[in-house]
CSV table of C-alpha atoms in Angstrom, one decimal:
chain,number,residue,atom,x,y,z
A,1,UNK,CA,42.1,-3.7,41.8
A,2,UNK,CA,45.4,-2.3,40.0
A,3,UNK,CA,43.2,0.9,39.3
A,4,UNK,CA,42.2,1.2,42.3
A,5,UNK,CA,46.1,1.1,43.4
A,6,UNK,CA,46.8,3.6,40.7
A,7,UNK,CA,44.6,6.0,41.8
A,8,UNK,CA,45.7,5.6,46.0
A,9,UNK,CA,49.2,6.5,44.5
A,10,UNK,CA,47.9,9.2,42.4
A,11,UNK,CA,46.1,10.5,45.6
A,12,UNK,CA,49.5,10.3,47.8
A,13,UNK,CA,51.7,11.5,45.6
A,14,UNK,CA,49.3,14.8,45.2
A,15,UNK,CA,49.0,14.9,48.8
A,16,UNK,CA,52.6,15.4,49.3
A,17,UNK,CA,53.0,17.9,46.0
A,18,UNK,CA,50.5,20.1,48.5
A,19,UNK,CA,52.4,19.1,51.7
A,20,UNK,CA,55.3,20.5,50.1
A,21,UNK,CA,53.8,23.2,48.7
A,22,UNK,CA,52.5,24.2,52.3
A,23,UNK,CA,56.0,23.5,54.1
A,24,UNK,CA,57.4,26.2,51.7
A,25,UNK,CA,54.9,29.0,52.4
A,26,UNK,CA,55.4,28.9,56.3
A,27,UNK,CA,57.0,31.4,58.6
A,28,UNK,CA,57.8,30.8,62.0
A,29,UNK,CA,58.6,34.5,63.2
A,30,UNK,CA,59.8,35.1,66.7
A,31,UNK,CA,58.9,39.2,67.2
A,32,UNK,CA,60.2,40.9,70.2
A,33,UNK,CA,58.7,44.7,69.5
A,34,UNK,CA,55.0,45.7,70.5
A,35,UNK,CA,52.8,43.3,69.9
A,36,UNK,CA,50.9,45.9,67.8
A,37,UNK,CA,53.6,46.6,65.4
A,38,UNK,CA,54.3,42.4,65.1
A,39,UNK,CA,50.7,42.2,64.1
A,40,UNK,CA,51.2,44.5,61.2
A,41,UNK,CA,54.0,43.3,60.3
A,42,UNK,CA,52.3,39.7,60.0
A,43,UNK,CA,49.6,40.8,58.5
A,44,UNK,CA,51.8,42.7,55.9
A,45,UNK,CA,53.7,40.2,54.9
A,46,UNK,CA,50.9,37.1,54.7
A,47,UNK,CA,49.1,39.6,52.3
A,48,UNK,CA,52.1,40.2,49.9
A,49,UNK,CA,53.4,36.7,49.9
A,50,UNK,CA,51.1,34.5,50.6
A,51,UNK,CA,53.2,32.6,52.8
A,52,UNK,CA,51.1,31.9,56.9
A,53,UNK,CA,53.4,33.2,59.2
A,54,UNK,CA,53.0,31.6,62.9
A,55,UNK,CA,54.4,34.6,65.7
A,56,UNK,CA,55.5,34.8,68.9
A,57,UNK,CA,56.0,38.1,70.9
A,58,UNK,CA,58.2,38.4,73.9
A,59,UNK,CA,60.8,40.3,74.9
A,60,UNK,CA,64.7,40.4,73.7
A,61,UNK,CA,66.1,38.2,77.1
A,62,UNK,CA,63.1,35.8,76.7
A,63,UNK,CA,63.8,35.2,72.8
A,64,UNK,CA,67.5,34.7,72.8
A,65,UNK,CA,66.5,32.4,76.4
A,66,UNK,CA,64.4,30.2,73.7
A,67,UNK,CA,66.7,30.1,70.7
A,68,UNK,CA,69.3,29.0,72.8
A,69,UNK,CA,67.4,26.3,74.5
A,70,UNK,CA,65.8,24.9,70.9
A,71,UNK,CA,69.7,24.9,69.5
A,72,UNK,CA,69.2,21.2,68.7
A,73,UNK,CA,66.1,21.1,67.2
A,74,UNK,CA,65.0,24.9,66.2
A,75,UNK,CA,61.4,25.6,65.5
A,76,UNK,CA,62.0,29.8,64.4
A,77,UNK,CA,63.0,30.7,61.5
A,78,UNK,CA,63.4,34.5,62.2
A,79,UNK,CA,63.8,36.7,65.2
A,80,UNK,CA,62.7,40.4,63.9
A,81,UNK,CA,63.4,43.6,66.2
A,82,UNK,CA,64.5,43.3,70.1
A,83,UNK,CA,67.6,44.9,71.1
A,84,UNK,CA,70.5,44.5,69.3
A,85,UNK,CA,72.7,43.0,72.4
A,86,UNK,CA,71.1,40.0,72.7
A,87,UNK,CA,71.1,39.5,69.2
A,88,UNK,CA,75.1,39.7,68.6
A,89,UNK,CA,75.4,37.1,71.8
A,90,UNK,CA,73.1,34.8,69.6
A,91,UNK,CA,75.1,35.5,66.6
A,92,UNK,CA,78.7,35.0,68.7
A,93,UNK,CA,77.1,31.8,70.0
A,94,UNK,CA,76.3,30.1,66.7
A,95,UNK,CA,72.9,30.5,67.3
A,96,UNK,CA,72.0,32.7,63.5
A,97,UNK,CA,72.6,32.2,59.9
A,98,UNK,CA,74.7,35.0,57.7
A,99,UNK,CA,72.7,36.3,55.4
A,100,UNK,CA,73.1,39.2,52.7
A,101,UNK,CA,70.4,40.8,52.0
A,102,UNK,CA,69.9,42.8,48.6
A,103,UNK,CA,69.1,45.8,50.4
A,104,UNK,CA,72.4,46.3,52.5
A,105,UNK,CA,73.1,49.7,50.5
A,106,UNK,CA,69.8,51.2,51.9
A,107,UNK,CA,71.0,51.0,55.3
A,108,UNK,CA,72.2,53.5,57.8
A,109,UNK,CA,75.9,52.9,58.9
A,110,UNK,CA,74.5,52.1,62.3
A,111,UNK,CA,72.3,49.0,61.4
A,112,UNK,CA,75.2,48.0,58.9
A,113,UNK,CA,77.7,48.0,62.1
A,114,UNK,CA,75.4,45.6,63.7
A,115,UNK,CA,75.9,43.4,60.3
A,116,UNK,CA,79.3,43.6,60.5
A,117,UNK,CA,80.2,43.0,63.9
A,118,UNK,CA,78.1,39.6,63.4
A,119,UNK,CA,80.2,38.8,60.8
A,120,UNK,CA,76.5,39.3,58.7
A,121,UNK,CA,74.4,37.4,61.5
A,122,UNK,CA,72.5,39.8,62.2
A,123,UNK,CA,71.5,43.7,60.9
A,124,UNK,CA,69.8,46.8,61.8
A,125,UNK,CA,66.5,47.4,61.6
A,126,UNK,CA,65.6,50.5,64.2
A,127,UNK,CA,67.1,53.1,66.8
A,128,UNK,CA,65.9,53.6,69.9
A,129,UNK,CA,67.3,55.8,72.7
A,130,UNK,CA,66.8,55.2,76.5
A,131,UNK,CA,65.3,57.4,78.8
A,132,UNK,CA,62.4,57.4,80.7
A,133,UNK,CA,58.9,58.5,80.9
A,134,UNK,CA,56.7,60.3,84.4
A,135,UNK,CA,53.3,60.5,84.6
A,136,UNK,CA,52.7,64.3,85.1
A,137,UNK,CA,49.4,64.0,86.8
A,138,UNK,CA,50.7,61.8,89.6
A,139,UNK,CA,54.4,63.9,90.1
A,140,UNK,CA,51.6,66.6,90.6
A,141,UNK,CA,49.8,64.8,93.7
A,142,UNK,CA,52.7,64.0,95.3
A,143,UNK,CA,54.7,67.7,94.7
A,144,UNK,CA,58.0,65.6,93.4
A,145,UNK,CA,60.1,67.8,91.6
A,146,UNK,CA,60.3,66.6,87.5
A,147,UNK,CA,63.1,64.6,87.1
A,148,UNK,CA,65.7,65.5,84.4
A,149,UNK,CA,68.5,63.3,85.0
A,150,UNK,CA,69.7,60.3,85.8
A,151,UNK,CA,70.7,61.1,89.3
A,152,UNK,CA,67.5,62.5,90.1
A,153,UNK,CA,66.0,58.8,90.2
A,154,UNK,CA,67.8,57.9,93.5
A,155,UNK,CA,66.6,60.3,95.2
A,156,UNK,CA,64.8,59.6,98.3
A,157,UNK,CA,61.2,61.4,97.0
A,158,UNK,CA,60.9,58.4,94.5
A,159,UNK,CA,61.0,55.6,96.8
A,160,UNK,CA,58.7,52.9,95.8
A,161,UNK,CA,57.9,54.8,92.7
A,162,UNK,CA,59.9,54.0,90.0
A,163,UNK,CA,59.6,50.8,87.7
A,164,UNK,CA,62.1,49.1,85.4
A,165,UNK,CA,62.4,45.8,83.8
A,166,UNK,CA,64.5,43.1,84.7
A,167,UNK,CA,67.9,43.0,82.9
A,168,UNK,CA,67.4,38.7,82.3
A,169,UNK,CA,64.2,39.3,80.7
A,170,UNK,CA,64.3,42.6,78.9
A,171,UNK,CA,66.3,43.9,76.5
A,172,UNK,CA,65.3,47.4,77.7
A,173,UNK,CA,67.1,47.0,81.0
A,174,UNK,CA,70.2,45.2,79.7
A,175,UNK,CA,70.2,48.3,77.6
A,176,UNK,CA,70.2,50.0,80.8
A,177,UNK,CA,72.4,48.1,83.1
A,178,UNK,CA,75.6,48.6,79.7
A,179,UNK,CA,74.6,52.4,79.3
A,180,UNK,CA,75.6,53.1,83.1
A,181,UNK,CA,78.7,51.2,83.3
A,182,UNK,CA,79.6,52.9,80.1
A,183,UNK,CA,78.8,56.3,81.7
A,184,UNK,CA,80.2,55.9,85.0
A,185,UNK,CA,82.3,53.5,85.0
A,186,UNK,CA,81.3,49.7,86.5
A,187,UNK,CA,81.5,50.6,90.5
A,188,UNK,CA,80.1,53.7,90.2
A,189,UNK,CA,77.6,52.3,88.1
A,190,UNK,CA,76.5,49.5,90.4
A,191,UNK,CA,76.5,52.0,93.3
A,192,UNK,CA,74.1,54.1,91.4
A,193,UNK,CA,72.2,50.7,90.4
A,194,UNK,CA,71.6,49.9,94.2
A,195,UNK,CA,70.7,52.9,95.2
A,196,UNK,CA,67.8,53.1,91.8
A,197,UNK,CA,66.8,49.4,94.0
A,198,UNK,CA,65.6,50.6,96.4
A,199,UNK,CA,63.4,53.1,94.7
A,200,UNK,CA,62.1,50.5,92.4
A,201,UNK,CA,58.6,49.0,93.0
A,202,UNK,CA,58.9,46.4,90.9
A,203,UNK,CA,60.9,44.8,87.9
A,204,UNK,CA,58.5,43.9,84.9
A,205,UNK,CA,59.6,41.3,82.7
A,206,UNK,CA,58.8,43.0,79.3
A,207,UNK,CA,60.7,46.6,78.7
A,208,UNK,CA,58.3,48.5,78.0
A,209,UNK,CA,55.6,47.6,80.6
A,210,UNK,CA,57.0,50.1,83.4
A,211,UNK,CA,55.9,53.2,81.1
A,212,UNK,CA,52.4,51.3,80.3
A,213,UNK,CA,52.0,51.5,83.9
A,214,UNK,CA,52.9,55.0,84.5
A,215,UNK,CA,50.0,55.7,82.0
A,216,UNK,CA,48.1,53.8,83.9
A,217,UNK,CA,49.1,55.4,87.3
A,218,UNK,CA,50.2,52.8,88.8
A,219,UNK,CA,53.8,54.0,89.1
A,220,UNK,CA,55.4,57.5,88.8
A,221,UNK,CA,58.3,56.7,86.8
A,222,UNK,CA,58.9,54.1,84.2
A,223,UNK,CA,62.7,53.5,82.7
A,224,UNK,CA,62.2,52.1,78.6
A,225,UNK,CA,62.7,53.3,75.1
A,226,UNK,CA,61.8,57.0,74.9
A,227,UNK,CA,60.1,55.8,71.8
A,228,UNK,CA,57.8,53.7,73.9
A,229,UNK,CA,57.0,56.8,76.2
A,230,UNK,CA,56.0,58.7,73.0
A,231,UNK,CA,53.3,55.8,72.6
A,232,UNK,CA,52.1,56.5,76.1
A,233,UNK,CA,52.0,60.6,75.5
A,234,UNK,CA,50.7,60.3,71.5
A,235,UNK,CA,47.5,57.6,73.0
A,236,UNK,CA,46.7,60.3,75.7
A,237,UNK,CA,48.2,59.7,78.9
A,238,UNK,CA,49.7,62.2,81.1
A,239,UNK,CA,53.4,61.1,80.3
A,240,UNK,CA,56.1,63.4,80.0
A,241,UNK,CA,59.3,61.9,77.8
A,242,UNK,CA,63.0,62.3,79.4
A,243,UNK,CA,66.1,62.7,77.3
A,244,UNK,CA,68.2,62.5,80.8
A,245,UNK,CA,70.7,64.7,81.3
A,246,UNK,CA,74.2,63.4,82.0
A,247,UNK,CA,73.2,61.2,78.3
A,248,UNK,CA,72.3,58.0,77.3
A,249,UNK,CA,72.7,54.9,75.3
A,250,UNK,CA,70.6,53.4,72.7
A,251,UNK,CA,69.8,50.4,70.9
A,252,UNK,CA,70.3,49.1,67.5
A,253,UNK,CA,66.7,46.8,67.2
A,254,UNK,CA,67.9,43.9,65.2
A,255,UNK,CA,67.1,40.7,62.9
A,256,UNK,CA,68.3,37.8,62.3
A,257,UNK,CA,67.5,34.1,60.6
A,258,UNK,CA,67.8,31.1,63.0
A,259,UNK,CA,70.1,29.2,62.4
A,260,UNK,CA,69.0,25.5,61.4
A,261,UNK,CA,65.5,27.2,60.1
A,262,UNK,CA,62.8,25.0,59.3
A,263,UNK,CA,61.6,27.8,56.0
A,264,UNK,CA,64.9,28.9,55.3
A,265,UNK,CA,63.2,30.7,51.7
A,266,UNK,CA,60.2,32.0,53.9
A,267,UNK,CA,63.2,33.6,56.1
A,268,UNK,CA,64.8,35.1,53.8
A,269,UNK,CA,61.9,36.9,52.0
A,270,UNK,CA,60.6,38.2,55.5
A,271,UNK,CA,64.3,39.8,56.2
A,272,UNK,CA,64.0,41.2,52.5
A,273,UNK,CA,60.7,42.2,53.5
A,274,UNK,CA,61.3,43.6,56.5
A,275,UNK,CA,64.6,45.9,55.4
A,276,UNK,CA,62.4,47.4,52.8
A,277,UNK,CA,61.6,51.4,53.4
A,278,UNK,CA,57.7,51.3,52.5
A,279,UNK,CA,57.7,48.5,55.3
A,280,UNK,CA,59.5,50.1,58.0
A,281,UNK,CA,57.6,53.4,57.1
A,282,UNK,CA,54.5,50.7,58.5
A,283,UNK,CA,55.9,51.7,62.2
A,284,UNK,CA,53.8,54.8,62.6
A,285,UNK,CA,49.9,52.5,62.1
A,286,UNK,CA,51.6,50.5,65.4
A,287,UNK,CA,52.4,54.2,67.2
A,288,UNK,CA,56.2,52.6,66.9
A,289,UNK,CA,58.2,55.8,66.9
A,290,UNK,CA,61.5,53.9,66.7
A,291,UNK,CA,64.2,55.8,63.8
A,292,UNK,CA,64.0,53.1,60.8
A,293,UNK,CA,66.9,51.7,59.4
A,294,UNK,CA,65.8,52.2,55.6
A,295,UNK,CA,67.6,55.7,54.8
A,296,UNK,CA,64.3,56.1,52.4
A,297,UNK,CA,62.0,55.4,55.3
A,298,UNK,CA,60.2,58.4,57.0
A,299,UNK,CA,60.2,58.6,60.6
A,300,UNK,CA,57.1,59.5,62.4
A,301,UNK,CA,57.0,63.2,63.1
A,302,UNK,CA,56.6,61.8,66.8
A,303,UNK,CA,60.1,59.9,67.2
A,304,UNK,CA,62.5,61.4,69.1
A,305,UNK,CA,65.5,63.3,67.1
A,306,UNK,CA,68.7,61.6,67.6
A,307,UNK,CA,70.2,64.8,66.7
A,308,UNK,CA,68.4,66.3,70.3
A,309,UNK,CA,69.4,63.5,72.4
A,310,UNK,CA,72.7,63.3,74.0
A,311,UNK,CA,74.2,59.6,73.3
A,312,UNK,CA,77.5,57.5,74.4
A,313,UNK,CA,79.2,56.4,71.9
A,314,UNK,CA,77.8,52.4,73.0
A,315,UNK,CA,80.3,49.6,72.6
A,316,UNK,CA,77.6,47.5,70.9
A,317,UNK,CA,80.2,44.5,70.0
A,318,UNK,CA,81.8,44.3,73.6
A,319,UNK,CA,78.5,44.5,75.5
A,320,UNK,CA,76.5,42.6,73.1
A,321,UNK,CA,79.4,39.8,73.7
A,322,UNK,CA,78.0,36.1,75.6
A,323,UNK,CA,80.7,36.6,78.3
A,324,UNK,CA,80.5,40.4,79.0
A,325,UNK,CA,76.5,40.2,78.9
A,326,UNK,CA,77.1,37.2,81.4
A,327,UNK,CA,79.0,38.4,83.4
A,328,UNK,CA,77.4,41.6,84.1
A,329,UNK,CA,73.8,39.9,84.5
A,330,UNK,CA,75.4,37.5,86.9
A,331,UNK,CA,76.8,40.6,88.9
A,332,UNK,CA,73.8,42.9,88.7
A,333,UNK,CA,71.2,39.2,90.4
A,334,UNK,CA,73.8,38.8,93.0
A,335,UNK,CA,74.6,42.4,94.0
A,336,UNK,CA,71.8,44.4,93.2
A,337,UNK,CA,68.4,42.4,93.0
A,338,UNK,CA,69.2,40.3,95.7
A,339,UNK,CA,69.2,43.0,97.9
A,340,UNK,CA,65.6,44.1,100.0
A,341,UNK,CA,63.6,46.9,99.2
C-alpha cells in the first residue's frame, strides 16, 4: 500500500515538473500584420526556441478592442506589428508592460521615439507610408484619368469606386483619418472626408483588404499601406502604387508585451526575437515590403523609399493619445459614416 502511495506521489509531482515545464515554453502572440508574415514569424521563432506559440491575426483597432476588454484577466502575452497609434493608447491606458530590450541601440530614431513616448511600452518595429493603390486594367475600361493626389479621390468619376477601411477597425484608416487633419487642418479635413464618402463602396474592416480587392477588380481604388500595394503589384496584379501628391503620413508598426502576461519570459524572448535584424530581414519570404526597424536589416528592393515619399512630420504621441484617438473616431461615426451613400 505505502509504495503504492509513493509512487502516485512520484507520478504527480513529475506531472507538474512537465506542467511547468510546458507553461514556460508557451507564447500567446496577438499579430496584427499579414497573416503571411505572422506565420513566419511563428514558425521562426517555435523553431529557434522551442517555445509553441498560439497566434491570432487581426487588425490594429480589433487588437487593442481585445486587450482592453481582457484587462482583468489577459490571455496575450505579446501584440507584434499593427500601427503604432493604437499601440501608444494601450500603453497610455495601462494596458502594456515596459520593457528594455538589449537591442535598443540597433534601432532607428523613429522606432525608438515610439519607445520613448511610451515611457518604454512599446517600440518600433517597421515603417510604412500611406497612399493608395488603382488597378490599371479597370481605370482603363472606365477612361478615369490616374489619380495622383489626394484631391483627385473626391472627384465625381470615382463614385462608388473607391474602398477604405473603417477607422474603428483598422489601423490603416485611423492612419488615414490623423494624416488629413494633420494636412488640412480638422474642418477641412472632415469636409474632404465626406466628400471621399460618398465615393466609397464600402469600408473593410482589415486595412489592407481594399487593395486586395482592387487586385481582384472588384474596386478601382483601394486606400492602405503603399507597402501593401507593392504586395498586390510584386504577386501580378494590375496595381499601380500612389505616393499622393499634396504628402502623407505614415506609421510606426509597433510591439508591445501585455501587460499582466501569462509567459512573461516567453514574451520577452519573442520581442528580443523579433527586434533582431536577420529576423526582420524575414519580411521579404511574406512579400512585407514594410522599412525594418533593425538599422542592420535590409529592406526588400521592392519597399518604397522614404527618401521618395513626401511625409508630414506625424504627431505620433498626440494622435496616438486615448482621448484624441476618441475623440476623433467618435467625430468621424457621427459625421461622416453616418451619412448615405
Amino acid at each position: 500500500m505505502n509504495s503504492i502511495r509513493y509512487g502516485a506521489t512520484v507520478g504527480a509531482f513529475v506531472i507538474g515538473l512537465a506542467t511547468t515545464a510546458n507553461a514556460a515554453d508557451q507564447l500567446t502572440l496577438y499579430c496584427s500584420p499579414q497573416e503571411e508574415w505572422c506565420q513566419i514569424m511563428v514558425t521562426a521563432f517555435e523553431k529557434e526556441t522551442g517555445i509553441s506559440v498560439a497566434m491570432t491575426r487581426k487588425s490594429s483597432g480589433e487588437t487593442y478592442a481585445q486587450i482592453r476588454a481582457e484587462k482583468d484577466n489577459p490571455k496575450g502575452d505579446v501584440w507584434w506589428g499593427g500601427t503604432g497609434d493604437p499601440h501608444l493608447q494601450a500603453a497610455e491606458e495601462d494596458l502594456t508592460e515596459a520593457y528594455e530590450s538589449p537591442l535598443l541601440g540597433e534601432l532607428h530614431d523613429w522606432a525608438l521615439d515610439q519607445h520613448e513616448a511610451s515611457n518604454g511600452r512599446t517600440v518600433g518595429i517597421y515603417a510604412g507610408a500611406l497612399g493608395f493603390g488603382y488597378n490599371k486594367e479597370l481605370l482603363a475600361q472606365k477612361k478615369i484619368a490616374a489619380p495622383k493626389c489626394w484631391a483627385d479621390l473626391i472627384k465625381p468619376e470615382f463614385k462608388g469606386e473607391i474602398q477604405i477601411a473603417n477607422p474603428n477597425s483598422s489601423g490603416t484608416a485611423y492612419t488615414a483619418l490623423a494624416t488629413f487633419v494633420q494636412m488640412m487642418g480638422e474642418d477641412q479635413a472632415f469636409d474632404y472626408l465626406k466628400k471621399l464618402h460618398a465615393n466609397v463602396n464600402q469600408y473593410t474592416k482589415s486595412g489592407s483588404a481594399p487593395v486586395k480587392a482592387a487586385a481582384q477588380g472588384e474596386t478601382t481604388v483601394g486606400i492602405v499601406f503603399q507597402h501593401d500595394a507593392v504586395t498586390m503589384a510584386v504577386s501580378g496584379a494590375p496595381i499601380e502604387v500612389v505616393s499622393p501628391c499634396e504628402g502623407t503620413g505614415y506609421e510606426i508598426g509597433s510591439m508591445s508585451i501585455i501587460k499582466g502576461a501569462r509567459n512573461e519570459d516567453s514574451a520577452k524572448k519573442f520581442y528580443d526575437f523579433a527586434l533582431r535584424a536577420d529576423v526582420q530581414t524575414l519580411a521579404k519570404d511574406a512579400k512585407a515590403y514594410q522599412v525594418p526597424s533593425n538599422k542592420k536589416a535590409v529592406p526588400p528592393p521592392e519597399a518604397p523609399d522614404f527618401a521618395t515619399i513626401k511625409l508630414i512630420d506625424y504627431d505620433f504621441k498626440k494622435y496616438g493619445s486615448s482621448e484624441e484617438r476618441g475623440r476623433l473616431l467618435t467625430k468621424w461615426e457621427q459625421e461622416v459614416n453616418s451619412l448615405p451613400r
